[in-house]
PDB file of C-alpha atoms in Angstrom:
ATOM      1  CA  MET R   1      16.712  -6.222  18.617  1.00 85.00           C
ATOM      2  CA  ALA R   2      19.110  -6.288  15.664  1.00 90.00           C
ATOM      3  CA  ALA R   3      22.854  -5.927  15.129  1.00 91.00           C
ATOM      4  CA  SER R   4      24.665  -5.083  11.886  1.00 91.00           C
ATOM      5  CA  TYR R   5      28.372  -5.380  11.156  1.00 90.00           C
ATOM      6  CA  SER R   6      30.542  -4.701   8.131  1.00 91.00           C
ATOM      7  CA  PRO R   7      33.684  -6.870   8.380  1.00 93.00           C
ATOM      8  CA  VAL R   8      35.028  -5.569   5.064  1.00 95.00           C
ATOM      9  CA  ARG R   9      34.040  -2.760   2.748  1.00 93.00           C
ATOM     10  CA  HIS R  10      30.749  -3.308   0.880  1.00 96.00           C
ATOM     11  CA  LEU R  11      29.851  -6.419   2.939  1.00 97.00           C
ATOM     12  CA  LEU R  12      27.125  -6.277   5.583  1.00 95.00           C
ATOM     13  CA  VAL R  13      26.081  -8.967   8.054  1.00 96.00           C
ATOM     14  CA  ARG R  14      22.911  -8.585  10.105  1.00 96.00           C
ATOM     15  CA  ALA R  15      21.264 -10.636  12.853  1.00 96.00           C
ATOM     16  CA  ALA R  16      17.933  -9.919  14.530  1.00 95.00           C
ATOM     17  CA  TYR R  17      16.046 -11.507  17.427  1.00 93.00           C
ATOM     18  CA  SER R  18      12.793 -10.675  19.168  1.00 93.00           C
ATOM     19  CA  ASN R  19      10.947 -12.310  22.044  1.00 90.00           C
ATOM     20  CA  LEU R  20       7.597 -10.907  23.133  1.00 86.00           C
ATOM     21  CA  ARG R  21       5.847 -12.423  26.131  1.00 80.00           C
ATOM     22  CA  ASP R  22       2.360 -11.502  27.252  1.00 73.00           C
ATOM     23  CA  ASN R  23       1.389 -13.172  30.519  1.00 68.00           C
ATOM     24  CA  SER R  24      -1.932 -11.375  30.824  1.00 66.00           C
ATOM     25  CA  ARG R  25      -5.200 -13.281  30.744  1.00 71.00           C
ATOM     26  CA  ASP R  26      -6.849 -10.816  28.390  1.00 77.00           C
ATOM     27  CA  SER R  27      -8.699 -12.189  25.352  1.00 79.00           C
ATOM     28  CA  THR R  28      -6.459 -10.128  23.061  1.00 86.00           C
ATOM     29  CA  TYR R  29      -2.760 -10.958  23.103  1.00 87.00           C
ATOM     30  CA  TYR R  30       0.359 -11.619  21.064  1.00 87.00           C
ATOM     31  CA  ARG R  31       3.245 -13.843  22.096  1.00 91.00           C
ATOM     32  CA  GLY R  32       6.145 -14.947  19.964  1.00 93.00           C
ATOM     33  CA  HIS R  33       9.812 -15.107  19.211  1.00 93.00           C
ATOM     34  CA  GLN R  34      11.785 -15.068  15.977  1.00 95.00           C
ATOM     35  CA  TYR R  35      15.266 -14.641  14.548  1.00 96.00           C
ATOM     36  CA  ASP R  36      16.686 -13.490  11.203  1.00 97.00           C
ATOM     37  CA  LEU R  37      20.153 -13.867   9.690  1.00 97.00           C
ATOM     38  CA  ALA R  38      21.088 -11.860   6.593  1.00 97.00           C
ATOM     39  CA  VAL R  39      24.066 -11.009   4.385  1.00 98.00           C
ATOM     40  CA  GLY R  40      24.170  -8.128   1.945  1.00 97.00           C
ATOM     41  CA  THR R  41      26.102  -5.359   0.279  1.00 97.00           C
ATOM     42  CA  TYR R  42      26.065  -1.548   0.219  1.00 97.00           C
ATOM     43  CA  TRP R  43      27.521   1.071  -2.120  1.00 96.00           C
ATOM     44  CA  ARG R  44      27.848   4.851  -2.011  1.00 95.00           C
ATOM     45  CA  LEU R  45      26.730   6.848  -5.036  1.00 95.00           C
ATOM     46  CA  GLY R  46      28.369  10.236  -4.732  1.00 90.00           C
ATOM     47  CA  ASP R  47      28.360  12.137  -1.449  1.00 89.00           C
ATOM     48  CA  GLN R  48      24.653  11.869  -0.607  1.00 93.00           C
ATOM     49  CA  TRP R  49      23.320   8.486  -1.752  1.00 96.00           C
ATOM     50  CA  LEU R  50      23.717   5.003  -0.293  1.00 96.00           C
ATOM     51  CA  VAL R  51      22.134   1.939  -1.923  1.00 97.00           C
ATOM     52  CA  GLY R  52      22.208  -1.677  -0.861  1.00 97.00           C
ATOM     53  CA  ALA R  53      20.560  -5.068  -0.828  1.00 98.00           C
ATOM     54  CA  LEU R  54      20.531  -8.119   1.400  1.00 97.00           C
ATOM     55  CA  GLY R  55      18.998 -11.552   1.659  1.00 98.00           C
ATOM     56  CA  GLY R  56      18.524 -13.951   4.514  1.00 98.00           C
ATOM     57  CA  ILE R  57      16.623 -16.646   6.346  1.00 98.00           C
ATOM     58  CA  GLY R  58      14.694 -16.834   9.586  1.00 97.00           C
ATOM     59  CA  GLN R  59      12.380 -18.824  11.833  1.00 97.00           C
ATOM     60  CA  ALA R  60       9.477 -17.784  14.042  1.00 96.00           C
ATOM     61  CA  GLN R  61       6.863 -19.073  16.436  1.00 95.00           C
ATOM     62  CA  SER R  62       3.896 -16.955  17.476  1.00 94.00           C
ATOM     63  CA  THR R  63       0.433 -17.074  18.997  1.00 93.00           C
ATOM     64  CA  ALA R  64      -2.128 -14.292  18.747  1.00 91.00           C
ATOM     65  CA  ALA R  65      -5.762 -13.806  19.700  1.00 91.00           C
ATOM     66  CA  TYR R  66      -8.146 -10.965  18.856  1.00 88.00           C
ATOM     67  CA  SER R  67     -11.672 -10.253  17.630  1.00 88.00           C
ATOM     68  CA  LYS R  68     -12.889  -8.215  14.656  1.00 82.00           C
ATOM     69  CA  GLY R  69     -16.259  -6.769  13.687  1.00 72.00           C
ATOM     70  CA  GLY R  70     -19.536  -6.861  15.565  1.00 63.00           C
ATOM     71  CA  PHE R  71     -19.330  -3.313  16.888  1.00 63.00           C
ATOM     72  CA  LEU R  72     -22.881  -2.302  15.933  1.00 64.00           C
ATOM     73  CA  PHE R  73     -24.632  -5.425  14.696  1.00 66.00           C
ATOM     74  CA  GLY R  74     -24.044  -9.122  15.099  1.00 68.00           C
ATOM     75  CA  TYR R  75     -21.206 -10.807  16.920  1.00 77.00           C
ATOM     76  CA  PRO R  76     -17.456 -10.254  16.477  1.00 82.00           C
ATOM     77  CA  THR R  77     -15.335 -12.853  14.708  1.00 84.00           C
ATOM     78  CA  LYS R  78     -12.712 -14.318  17.016  1.00 89.00           C
ATOM     79  CA  TYR R  79      -9.267 -15.383  15.824  1.00 91.00           C
ATOM     80  CA  GLU R  80      -6.734 -17.382  17.799  1.00 92.00           C
ATOM     81  CA  PHE R  81      -3.686 -18.230  15.684  1.00 94.00           C
ATOM     82  CA  ASP R  82      -0.829 -20.574  16.537  1.00 95.00           C
ATOM     83  CA  ALA R  83       1.927 -20.482  13.902  1.00 96.00           C
ATOM     84  CA  ARG R  84       5.416 -21.830  13.328  1.00 97.00           C
ATOM     85  CA  TYR R  85       7.189 -20.992  10.109  1.00 97.00           C
ATOM     86  CA  ASN R  86      10.447 -20.622   8.223  1.00 97.00           C
ATOM     87  CA  LYS R  87      11.110 -17.658   5.976  1.00 97.00           C
ATOM     88  CA  VAL R  88      13.404 -16.522   3.195  1.00 98.00           C
ATOM     89  CA  PHE R  89      13.598 -12.814   2.467  1.00 98.00           C
ATOM     90  CA  GLY R  90      15.282 -10.174   0.348  1.00 98.00           C
ATOM     91  CA  GLU R  91      15.489  -6.412   0.622  1.00 97.00           C
ATOM     92  CA  ALA R  92      16.719  -3.494  -1.487  1.00 98.00           C
ATOM     93  CA  TYR R  93      17.060   0.042  -0.137  1.00 98.00           C
ATOM     94  CA  GLY R  94      18.248   3.536  -0.931  1.00 98.00           C
ATOM     95  CA  ILE R  95      19.111   6.368   1.460  1.00 97.00           C
ATOM     96  CA  LEU R  96      19.522  10.097   0.787  1.00 97.00           C
ATOM     97  CA  GLN R  97      21.739  11.981   3.237  1.00 93.00           C
ATOM     98  CA  ALA R  98      19.865  15.309   3.307  1.00 94.00           C
ATOM     99  CA  SER R  99      22.179  16.854   5.920  1.00 90.00           C
ATOM    100  CA  ASP R 100      24.794  15.768   8.430  1.00 86.00           C
ATOM    101  CA  ALA R 101      22.121  14.656  10.910  1.00 89.00           C
ATOM    102  CA  LEU R 102      19.055  13.956   8.721  1.00 93.00           C
ATOM    103  CA  SER R 103      18.443  11.284   6.089  1.00 96.00           C
ATOM    104  CA  PHE R 104      15.487   9.879   4.152  1.00 97.00           C
ATOM    105  CA  GLY R 105      15.135   6.470   2.613  1.00 97.00           C
ATOM    106  CA  ALA R 106      12.962   3.844   0.972  1.00 98.00           C
ATOM    107  CA  ALA R 107      13.123   0.056   1.106  1.00 98.00           C
ATOM    108  CA  TYR R 108      11.373  -2.850  -0.555  1.00 98.00           C
ATOM    109  CA  HIS R 109      11.169  -6.119   1.363  1.00 97.00           C
ATOM    110  CA  VAL R 110       9.889  -9.475   0.032  1.00 98.00           C
ATOM    111  CA  THR R 111       9.359 -12.451   2.365  1.00 97.00           C
ATOM    112  CA  GLN R 112       8.494 -16.050   1.487  1.00 97.00           C
ATOM    113  CA  VAL R 113       6.793 -17.617   4.525  1.00 97.00           C
ATOM    114  CA  ASN R 114       6.574 -21.417   4.764  1.00 97.00           C
ATOM    115  CA  PHE R 115       4.350 -22.658   7.560  1.00 97.00           C
ATOM    116  CA  THR R 116       5.276 -25.838   9.409  1.00 97.00           C
ATOM    117  CA  HIS R 117       2.304 -25.467  11.774  1.00 97.00           C
ATOM    118  CA  LEU R 118      -0.710 -23.170  11.480  1.00 96.00           C
ATOM    119  CA  THR R 119      -4.036 -23.322  13.329  1.00 96.00           C
ATOM    120  CA  ASN R 120      -6.912 -20.995  14.123  1.00 94.00           C
ATOM    121  CA  LEU R 121      -8.973 -21.799  17.220  1.00 92.00           C
ATOM    122  CA  GLY R 122      -7.213 -25.166  17.323  1.00 93.00           C
ATOM    123  CA  SER R 123      -8.184 -26.185  13.764  1.00 94.00           C
ATOM    124  CA  PRO R 124      -5.550 -26.516  10.998  1.00 95.00           C
ATOM    125  CA  LEU R 125      -5.638 -23.872   8.254  1.00 94.00           C
ATOM    126  CA  ASP R 126      -5.184 -24.736   4.585  1.00 93.00           C
ATOM    127  CA  LEU R 127      -2.248 -22.406   4.015  1.00 94.00           C
ATOM    128  CA  SER R 128       1.230 -23.831   3.539  1.00 95.00           C
ATOM    129  CA  SER R 129       3.010 -20.674   2.335  1.00 96.00           C
ATOM    130  CA  MET R 130       2.580 -17.088   1.224  1.00 96.00           C
ATOM    131  CA  THR R 131       4.775 -14.303  -0.127  1.00 97.00           C
ATOM    132  CA  ARG R 132       4.516 -10.823   1.347  1.00 97.00           C
ATOM    133  CA  SER R 133       5.444  -7.579  -0.416  1.00 97.00           C
ATOM    134  CA  GLU R 134       6.453  -4.760   1.936  1.00 97.00           C
ATOM    135  CA  PRO R 135       7.480  -1.326   0.625  1.00 97.00           C
ATOM    136  CA  MET R 136       8.297   1.353   3.177  1.00 97.00           C
ATOM    137  CA  VAL R 137       9.731   4.859   3.557  1.00 98.00           C
ATOM    138  CA  PHE R 138      11.675   6.104   6.561  1.00 97.00           C
ATOM    139  CA  MET R 139      13.420   9.064   8.129  1.00 97.00           C
ATOM    140  CA  ARG R 140      16.511   9.002  10.344  1.00 95.00           C
ATOM    141  CA  VAL R 141      17.825  11.653  12.750  1.00 94.00           C
ATOM    142  CA  ARG R 142      21.144  11.627  14.621  1.00 90.00           C
ATOM    143  CA  LEU R 143      20.678  12.884  18.196  1.00 87.00           C
ATOM    144  CA  GLY R 144      23.071  15.091  20.120  1.00 79.00           C
ATOM    145  CA  MET R 145      24.973  18.357  19.972  1.00 77.00           C
ATOM    146  CA  ASP R 146      28.302  16.976  18.727  1.00 76.00           C
ATOM    147  CA  PRO R 147      29.188  16.868  15.032  1.00 74.00           C
ATOM    148  CA  ALA R 148      26.893  14.326  13.336  1.00 68.00           C
ATOM    149  CA  GLU R 149      29.717  11.843  12.660  1.00 69.00           C
ATOM    150  CA  ASN R 150      30.329  11.598  16.432  1.00 74.00           C
ATOM    151  CA  ARG R 151      26.714  11.157  17.566  1.00 80.00           C
ATOM    152  CA  PRO R 152      26.203   7.578  18.804  1.00 84.00           C
ATOM    153  CA  VAL R 153      22.376   7.500  18.802  1.00 88.00           C
ATOM    154  CA  GLN R 154      20.020   7.596  15.826  1.00 91.00           C
ATOM    155  CA  LEU R 155      16.212   7.581  15.755  1.00 95.00           C
ATOM    156  CA  GLN R 156      14.216   6.177  12.852  1.00 96.00           C
ATOM    157  CA  ALA R 157      10.532   6.499  11.985  1.00 97.00           C
ATOM    158  CA  GLY R 158       9.063   4.434   9.174  1.00 97.00           C
ATOM    159  CA  TRP R 159       5.764   3.916   7.356  1.00 97.00           C
ATOM    160  CA  GLY R 160       4.861   1.036   5.069  1.00 98.00           C
ATOM    161  CA  THR R 161       2.368  -1.477   3.759  1.00 97.00           C
ATOM    162  CA  SER R 162       2.317  -5.269   3.629  1.00 96.00           C
ATOM    163  CA  SER R 163       0.364  -7.297   1.067  1.00 96.00           C
ATOM    164  CA  THR R 164       0.249 -10.871  -0.209  1.00 95.00           C
ATOM    165  CA  PHE R 165       1.267 -11.638  -3.793  1.00 93.00           C
ATOM    166  CA  GLY R 166      -1.640 -13.040  -5.809  1.00 88.00           C
ATOM    167  CA  TYR R 167      -4.313 -12.252  -3.217  1.00 89.00           C
ATOM    168  CA  ASN R 168      -7.414 -10.335  -4.305  1.00 83.00           C
ATOM    169  CA  GLU R 169     -10.031 -10.119  -1.587  1.00 78.00           C
ATOM    170  CA  LYS R 170     -12.703  -9.048  -4.106  1.00 78.00           C
ATOM    171  CA  ASP R 171     -12.100 -11.910  -6.556  1.00 78.00           C
ATOM    172  CA  PRO R 172     -15.485 -13.744  -6.837  1.00 75.00           C
ATOM    173  CA  ASN R 173     -13.753 -16.901  -8.063  1.00 76.00           C
ATOM    174  CA  GLN R 174     -11.753 -17.351  -4.874  1.00 79.00           C
ATOM    175  CA  THR R 175     -13.096 -18.413  -1.492  1.00 81.00           C
ATOM    176  CA  TYR R 176     -10.978 -18.368   1.655  1.00 83.00           C
ATOM    177  CA  ASP R 177     -11.366 -19.608   5.169  1.00 86.00           C
ATOM    178  CA  PRO R 178     -11.867 -16.545   7.434  1.00 86.00           C
ATOM    179  CA  GLY R 179      -8.556 -17.267   9.175  1.00 90.00           C
ATOM    180  CA  VAL R 180      -6.661 -17.505   5.868  1.00 91.00           C
ATOM    181  CA  ARG R 181      -8.334 -14.334   4.606  1.00 90.00           C
ATOM    182  CA  ASP R 182      -7.278 -12.435   7.698  1.00 90.00           C
ATOM    183  CA  LEU R 183      -3.657 -13.589   7.373  1.00 92.00           C
ATOM    184  CA  LYS R 184      -3.498 -12.665   3.677  1.00 93.00           C
ATOM    185  CA  GLN R 185      -5.141  -9.248   3.810  1.00 90.00           C
ATOM    186  CA  ASN R 186      -3.271  -5.993   3.240  1.00 93.00           C
ATOM    187  CA  ARG R 187      -2.011  -4.033   6.218  1.00 93.00           C
ATOM    188  CA  GLY R 188      -0.408  -0.687   6.898  1.00 96.00           C
ATOM    189  CA  TYR R 189       2.077  -0.085   9.686  1.00 94.00           C
ATOM    190  CA  ALA R 190       4.304   2.499  11.344  1.00 96.00           C
ATOM    191  CA  THR R 191       7.551   1.856  13.197  1.00 94.00           C
ATOM    192  CA  ILE R 192       9.841   3.759  15.548  1.00 94.00           C
ATOM    193  CA  GLY R 193      13.338   2.497  16.291  1.00 92.00           C
ATOM    194  CA  MET R 194      16.623   3.516  17.833  1.00 91.00           C
ATOM    195  CA  THR R 195      20.125   2.659  16.608  1.00 89.00           C
ATOM    196  CA  VAL R 196      23.252   2.819  18.770  1.00 87.00           C
ATOM    197  CA  PHE R 197      26.699   2.962  17.152  1.00 81.00           C
ATOM    198  CA  PRO R 198      29.115   1.367  19.683  1.00 78.00           C
ATOM    199  CA  HIS R 199      32.279   2.516  17.890  1.00 65.00           C
ATOM    200  CA  PHE R 200      31.224   6.144  18.380  1.00 64.00           C
ATOM    201  CA  LEU R 201      30.785   5.506  22.102  1.00 60.00           C
ATOM    202  CA  PHE R 202      34.273   3.975  22.292  1.00 59.00           C
ATOM    203  CA  ARG R 203      35.688   6.917  20.368  1.00 57.00           C
ATOM    204  CA  LYS R 204      34.132   9.403  22.810  1.00 54.00           C
ATOM    205  CA  ALA R 205      35.408   7.402  25.805  1.00 51.00           C
ATOM    206  CA  GLN R 206      38.950   7.453  24.425  1.00 53.00           C
ATOM    207  CA  THR R 207      38.902  11.212  23.836  1.00 55.00           C
ATOM    208  CA  ASN R 208      37.567  12.042  27.321  1.00 56.00           C
TER     209      ASN R 208
END
């Protein structure tokens, strides 16, 4: 869950919090909570373009367990991570307003993660920090039959990748603990989100 607010023109403040609990006894699970605080700016370029940037800090605690490999031969490798970390991040983005209700955008996110506690299967991992590079593209659609500027709900779908600066899995001169290798490897992801604009809801309530 995240909330953004612009107290004055060109200034943006954003706060985010998530808390995921998994009380199942399955061998695969993820549990964790985190928060982010960020401050940034945004500028319109003509009638169709919006560009901006922000930077912030955050903290997180998470535990995760899963197994990989061993589908046809051998045994799967089990991972059971317990992590606590601080992070500093920055993001730049651009959005094209293709129509009143449809927009496309791209963003580039960089995160410096500093671990204060990190174990795999109860054993400490030799990884104090890493920097992740995360480019993504997204599409946004305003829902409803009213004029787009009065629609209070927006859906967003996004696609991106996440990689670690300086990590080359095929480098023969580097050896990594299996847990460190799994944390550093490249990943792809897809997201779906919903945004609610409260001031549009208040505006509709006042006009009814």
